[in-house]
CSV table of C-alpha atoms in Angstrom, one decimal:
chain,number,residue,atom,x,y,z
A,1038,MET,CA,-4.5,-48.6,109.7
A,1039,ARG,CA,-3.3,-51.7,111.6
A,1040,GLN,CA,-4.0,-55.0,109.8
A,1041,GLU,CA,-5.4,-57.5,112.3
A,1042,PRO,CA,-4.9,-61.3,111.6
A,1043,ASP,CA,-8.0,-63.0,110.4
A,1044,ALA,CA,-8.9,-65.7,112.9
A,1045,GLY,CA,-10.5,-67.8,110.1
A,1046,ALA,CA,-7.6,-67.6,107.7
A,1047,SER,CA,-4.7,-69.9,107.4
A,1048,PRO,CA,-1.4,-68.9,109.0
A,1049,ALA,CA,0.2,-68.5,105.5
A,1050,ALA,CA,-2.6,-66.2,104.4
A,1051,ASN,CA,-2.2,-64.1,107.6
A,1052,LEU,CA,1.5,-63.9,107.0
A,1053,ARG,CA,1.0,-62.6,103.4
A,1054,ARG,CA,-1.5,-60.1,104.7
A,1055,LEU,CA,0.9,-58.8,107.3
A,1056,CYS,CA,3.7,-58.5,104.7
A,1057,ALA,CA,1.5,-56.6,102.3
A,1058,CYS,CA,0.6,-54.2,105.2
A,1059,ALA,CA,4.3,-53.7,106.0
A,1060,GLN,CA,5.1,-52.9,102.3
A,1061,ARG,CA,2.3,-50.3,102.2
A,1062,LEU,CA,3.7,-48.6,105.3
A,1063,ILE,CA,7.2,-48.5,103.8
A,1064,LEU,CA,5.8,-47.1,100.5
A,1065,SER,CA,3.8,-44.4,102.4
A,1066,ALA,CA,7.0,-43.3,104.3
A,1067,LEU,CA,9.0,-43.1,101.0
A,1068,LEU,CA,6.2,-41.0,99.4
A,1069,ALA,CA,6.0,-38.7,102.4
A,1070,PHE,CA,9.8,-38.2,102.6
A,1071,PRO,CA,10.1,-35.7,99.6
A,1072,LEU,CA,7.9,-33.3,101.5
A,1073,ALA,CA,10.7,-32.8,104.0
A,1074,PHE,CA,13.5,-33.2,101.6
A,1075,PRO,CA,13.4,-29.6,100.1
A,1076,LEU,CA,14.6,-28.3,103.4
A,1077,ALA,CA,18.0,-29.8,102.6
A,1078,LEU,CA,18.1,-28.6,99.0
A,1079,PRO,CA,19.7,-25.2,99.6
A,1080,LEU,CA,22.7,-26.8,101.2
A,1081,ALA,CA,23.1,-29.2,98.3
A,1082,ALA,CA,22.8,-26.4,95.8
A,1083,GLN,CA,25.3,-24.2,97.8
A,1084,ALA,CA,27.9,-27.0,97.8
A,1085,GLY,CA,28.0,-26.9,94.0
A,1086,GLY,CA,28.7,-23.2,93.5
A,1087,ILE,CA,32.5,-23.4,93.5
A,1088,ASP,CA,32.4,-26.5,91.4
A,1089,ARG,CA,30.3,-24.6,88.8
A,1090,LEU,CA,32.8,-21.8,88.7
A,1091,HIS,CA,35.6,-24.3,88.2
A,1092,HIS,CA,33.7,-26.0,85.4
A,1093,PHE,CA,33.1,-22.6,83.7
A,1094,LEU,CA,36.8,-21.6,84.0
A,1095,ASP,CA,38.0,-25.0,82.8
A,1096,THR,CA,35.7,-25.3,79.8
A,1097,ALA,CA,35.2,-21.7,78.5
A,1098,LYS,CA,38.5,-21.1,76.7
A,1099,THR,CA,36.9,-18.3,74.7
A,1100,LEU,CA,33.6,-16.5,75.4
A,1101,ARG,CA,31.5,-13.7,74.0
A,1102,ALA,CA,28.6,-12.1,75.8
A,1103,ASP,CA,26.4,-9.0,75.9
A,1104,PHE,CA,26.3,-7.2,79.2
A,1105,THR,CA,24.3,-4.6,81.1
A,1106,GLN,CA,26.1,-2.8,83.9
A,1107,THR,CA,24.6,-0.8,86.8
A,1108,VAL,CA,26.8,1.2,89.1
A,1109,THR,CA,25.5,2.5,92.5
A,1110,ALA,CA,27.4,4.5,95.0
A,1111,ARG,CA,26.6,3.8,98.7
A,1112,ASN,CA,25.5,7.5,99.3
A,1113,ASP,CA,23.5,7.5,96.0
A,1114,ALA,CA,21.4,4.5,96.7
A,1115,HIS,CA,18.3,6.6,97.6
A,1116,SER,CA,19.1,9.9,96.0
A,1117,ARG,CA,20.2,9.5,92.4
A,1118,ARG,CA,19.6,7.0,89.6
A,1119,PRO,CA,22.3,4.4,89.2
A,1120,GLN,CA,24.7,4.7,86.3
A,1121,GLU,CA,23.7,2.3,83.6
A,1122,SER,CA,25.7,1.1,80.5
A,1123,SER,CA,25.8,-1.8,78.1
A,1124,GLY,CA,28.2,-3.4,75.7
A,1125,VAL,CA,30.0,-6.6,74.7
A,1126,MET,CA,32.6,-8.7,76.6
A,1127,ILE,CA,35.0,-11.1,74.9
A,1128,PHE,CA,37.8,-13.1,76.4
A,1129,SER,CA,40.3,-15.7,75.3
A,1130,ARG,CA,42.3,-17.4,78.0
A,1131,PRO,CA,44.9,-17.0,79.1
A,1132,GLY,CA,45.0,-13.3,79.7
A,1133,LYS,CA,43.3,-11.7,76.6
A,1134,PHE,CA,40.0,-9.8,76.7
A,1135,ARG,CA,38.0,-7.0,75.2
A,1136,TRP,CA,35.5,-5.0,77.3
A,1137,GLN,CA,33.6,-2.7,75.0
A,1138,ILE,CA,31.0,-0.2,76.3
A,1139,ASP,CA,28.7,1.0,73.6
A,1140,LYS,CA,26.0,3.0,75.6
A,1141,PRO,CA,25.5,5.6,76.9
A,1142,TYR,CA,29.1,6.5,75.9
A,1143,SER,CA,31.8,4.7,74.2
A,1144,GLN,CA,34.8,3.2,76.0
A,1145,LEU,CA,37.1,0.3,75.2
A,1146,LEU,CA,39.4,-1.9,77.3
A,1147,VAL,CA,41.7,-4.4,75.6
A,1148,GLY,CA,44.0,-6.8,77.3
A,1149,ASP,CA,46.5,-8.4,75.0
A,1150,GLY,CA,48.1,-10.7,77.6
A,1151,LYS,CA,50.8,-8.3,78.6
A,1152,GLN,CA,49.2,-4.9,78.9
A,1153,VAL,CA,45.7,-3.4,79.2
A,1154,TRP,CA,44.8,-0.6,76.9
A,1155,ILE,CA,42.0,1.8,78.1
A,1156,TYR,CA,40.7,4.0,75.3
A,1157,ASP,CA,38.3,7.0,75.7
A,1158,PRO,CA,37.3,8.1,72.2
A,1159,GLU,CA,35.8,11.3,73.4
A,1160,LEU,CA,39.0,12.4,75.1
A,1161,ARG,CA,41.1,10.7,72.5
A,1162,GLN,CA,43.2,9.4,75.4
A,1163,VAL,CA,44.7,5.9,75.9
A,1164,THR,CA,45.9,4.7,79.3
A,1165,VAL,CA,48.2,1.7,79.3
A,1166,LYS,CA,48.7,-0.5,82.4
A,1167,LYS,CA,50.6,-3.7,83.0
A,1168,MET,CA,48.4,-6.8,83.1
A,1169,ASP,CA,49.0,-7.6,86.8
A,1170,ALA,CA,48.2,-4.0,87.8
A,1171,ALA,CA,44.9,-4.0,85.9
A,1172,LEU,CA,43.4,-7.1,87.5
A,1173,GLY,CA,40.5,-5.1,88.8
A,1174,SER,CA,40.1,-2.7,85.9
A,1175,THR,CA,37.2,-4.8,84.4
A,1176,PRO,CA,35.4,-8.1,85.2
A,1177,ALA,CA,36.8,-9.5,81.9
A,1178,ALA,CA,40.3,-9.3,83.3
A,1179,LEU,CA,39.3,-11.4,86.3
A,1180,LEU,CA,37.6,-14.0,84.0
A,1181,ALA,CA,40.4,-14.1,81.5
A,1182,GLY,CA,42.8,-15.4,84.2
A,1183,GLY,CA,46.6,-15.3,83.8
A,1184,ASP,CA,49.3,-17.1,81.8
A,1185,ASP,CA,49.4,-20.3,83.9
A,1186,GLY,CA,48.0,-22.3,81.0
A,1187,LYS,CA,45.4,-24.0,83.3
A,1188,GLY,CA,42.3,-22.3,82.2
A,1189,GLY,CA,42.7,-19.3,84.6
A,1190,LYS,CA,41.4,-21.1,87.6
A,1191,SER,CA,44.6,-21.0,89.6
A,1192,THR,CA,45.0,-17.3,88.8
A,1193,LEU,CA,41.6,-16.4,90.2
A,1194,GLU,CA,42.2,-18.5,93.3
A,1195,LYS,CA,45.7,-17.1,93.7
A,1196,ASN,CA,44.2,-13.6,94.2
A,1197,PHE,CA,40.8,-14.5,95.9
A,1198,THR,CA,39.5,-16.8,98.5
A,1199,LEU,CA,36.3,-18.5,97.3
A,1200,HIS,CA,33.2,-19.1,99.5
A,1201,GLU,CA,29.7,-20.6,98.7
A,1202,ALA,CA,27.2,-17.7,98.7
A,1203,GLY,CA,23.9,-19.7,98.4
A,1204,GLU,CA,20.9,-19.2,96.1
A,1205,ARG,CA,19.5,-15.8,95.1
A,1206,ASP,CA,17.4,-14.5,92.1
A,1207,GLY,CA,17.3,-18.0,90.7
A,1208,LEU,CA,21.1,-18.3,90.6
A,1209,THR,CA,23.8,-20.1,92.5
A,1210,TRP,CA,26.4,-17.6,93.8
A,1211,VAL,CA,30.0,-17.8,94.7
A,1212,GLU,CA,31.7,-15.1,96.7
A,1213,ALA,CA,35.4,-14.2,96.2
A,1214,ARG,CA,37.3,-12.1,98.8
A,1215,PRO,CA,40.7,-10.7,97.8
A,1216,LYS,CA,43.7,-12.0,99.6
A,1217,ASN,CA,45.5,-8.7,99.0
A,1218,SER,CA,43.9,-5.6,100.6
A,1219,ASP,CA,45.3,-3.4,97.8
A,1220,SER,CA,43.1,-5.0,95.2
A,1221,GLY,CA,40.5,-2.3,95.3
A,1222,PHE,CA,37.7,-4.8,96.0
A,1223,GLU,CA,36.0,-5.6,99.2
A,1224,ARG,CA,34.4,-8.7,97.6
A,1225,LEU,CA,32.8,-9.9,94.4
A,1226,GLN,CA,30.1,-12.4,93.6
A,1227,LEU,CA,29.5,-14.6,90.6
A,1228,GLY,CA,26.1,-16.0,89.8
A,1229,PHE,CA,25.5,-19.2,87.8
A,1230,SER,CA,22.6,-20.8,86.1
A,1231,GLY,CA,23.8,-24.4,85.8
A,1232,ASN,CA,27.4,-24.0,84.6
A,1233,THR,CA,26.7,-20.8,82.8
A,1234,LEU,CA,27.8,-17.4,84.2
A,1235,LYS,CA,24.8,-15.1,84.3
A,1236,ALA,CA,25.8,-12.3,86.7
A,1237,MET,CA,28.6,-10.6,88.6
A,1238,GLU,CA,28.4,-8.2,91.5
A,1239,LEU,CA,31.5,-6.2,92.5
A,1240,PHE,CA,31.8,-4.3,95.8
A,1241,ASP,CA,34.7,-1.9,95.9
A,1242,ASN,CA,36.5,-0.3,98.9
A,1243,PHE,CA,34.8,3.0,98.3
A,1244,GLY,CA,31.2,1.7,98.8
A,1245,GLN,CA,30.5,1.5,95.1
A,1246,THR,CA,28.5,-1.6,93.8
A,1247,THR,CA,28.7,-2.7,90.2
A,1248,ARG,CA,26.1,-5.2,89.0
A,1249,LEU,CA,26.5,-7.0,85.7
A,1250,ARG,CA,24.0,-9.2,83.9
A,1251,PHE,CA,25.2,-11.3,80.9
A,1252,SER,CA,23.1,-12.5,78.0
A,1253,ASN,CA,23.6,-14.1,74.5
A,1254,LEU,CA,26.6,-16.0,75.8
A,1255,GLU,CA,28.6,-17.9,73.3
A,1256,HIS,CA,31.0,-20.5,74.7
A,1257,ASN,CA,34.2,-21.1,72.8
A,1258,PRO,CA,33.4,-19.1,69.7
A,1259,ALA,CA,36.1,-18.5,67.1
A,1260,LEU,CA,37.4,-15.0,67.7
A,1261,ASP,CA,39.1,-12.6,65.3
A,1262,PRO,CA,42.6,-12.1,66.8
A,1263,SER,CA,42.4,-8.4,65.9
A,1264,LEU,CA,39.7,-7.9,68.5
A,1265,LEU,CA,42.3,-8.8,71.2
A,1266,ARG,CA,44.9,-6.3,70.0
A,1267,PHE,CA,45.0,-2.5,70.3
A,1268,THR,CA,46.9,0.1,68.3
A,1269,PRO,CA,46.4,3.7,69.6
A,1270,PRO,CA,44.7,5.9,67.0
A,1271,GLU,CA,46.8,8.6,65.4
A,1272,GLY,CA,46.9,11.7,67.5
A,1273,ALA,CA,45.6,10.1,70.7
A,1274,ASP,CA,47.4,10.9,73.9
A,1275,VAL,CA,49.0,7.8,75.4
A,1276,ILE,CA,49.6,7.7,79.2
A,1277,ARG,CA,51.6,4.7,80.6
A,1278,GLU,CA,51.1,3.8,84.3
């Protein structure tokens, strides 16, 4: 409402009245502004996605987390149930990790910094790969980084180009596309809650999608070094690639 000068008041009183009216108008505008401001929030949140990934890689020198994994093939999306498994992930940068599947069957992958050991207890078979060749063998290998001594960040960015991927399912996502077409991945996405990694989604070149959800994360726990080493069980077949 416009404030009209009071003909019977002094000029000083009218000036104070007009100033007070102007202050109310400014305050009203400031209070109304937040109603429009949320429209800009997704852009601000997107801009922090890569920074959250960098913070995670720089600060989580060791990590332990439980995971659930769902694998869906493109042609099976509406015909068969996805393959589901669960287990424990451990990594120690640079380059060491343990990816242990407990259910519905047992399988173990251990990266010792030089080689990756893949053990199938049911077949009593061990497959050994060089670390560089096993980059896509498990998400833990991607997170553990390489041997650059810089928290693994430069290793991830050496192999992938990072893009902001917006907000979804209450998480901030970063998309990574491989620079090398032979990587086996079409793309992968990492979802963060704050600076904590909560999810990964991997899309391979064969139309298969792997979705991972992490829980009970422990940042920088003390790890038993034996967890990050592997000795083939006696009698197991060892295949080197």
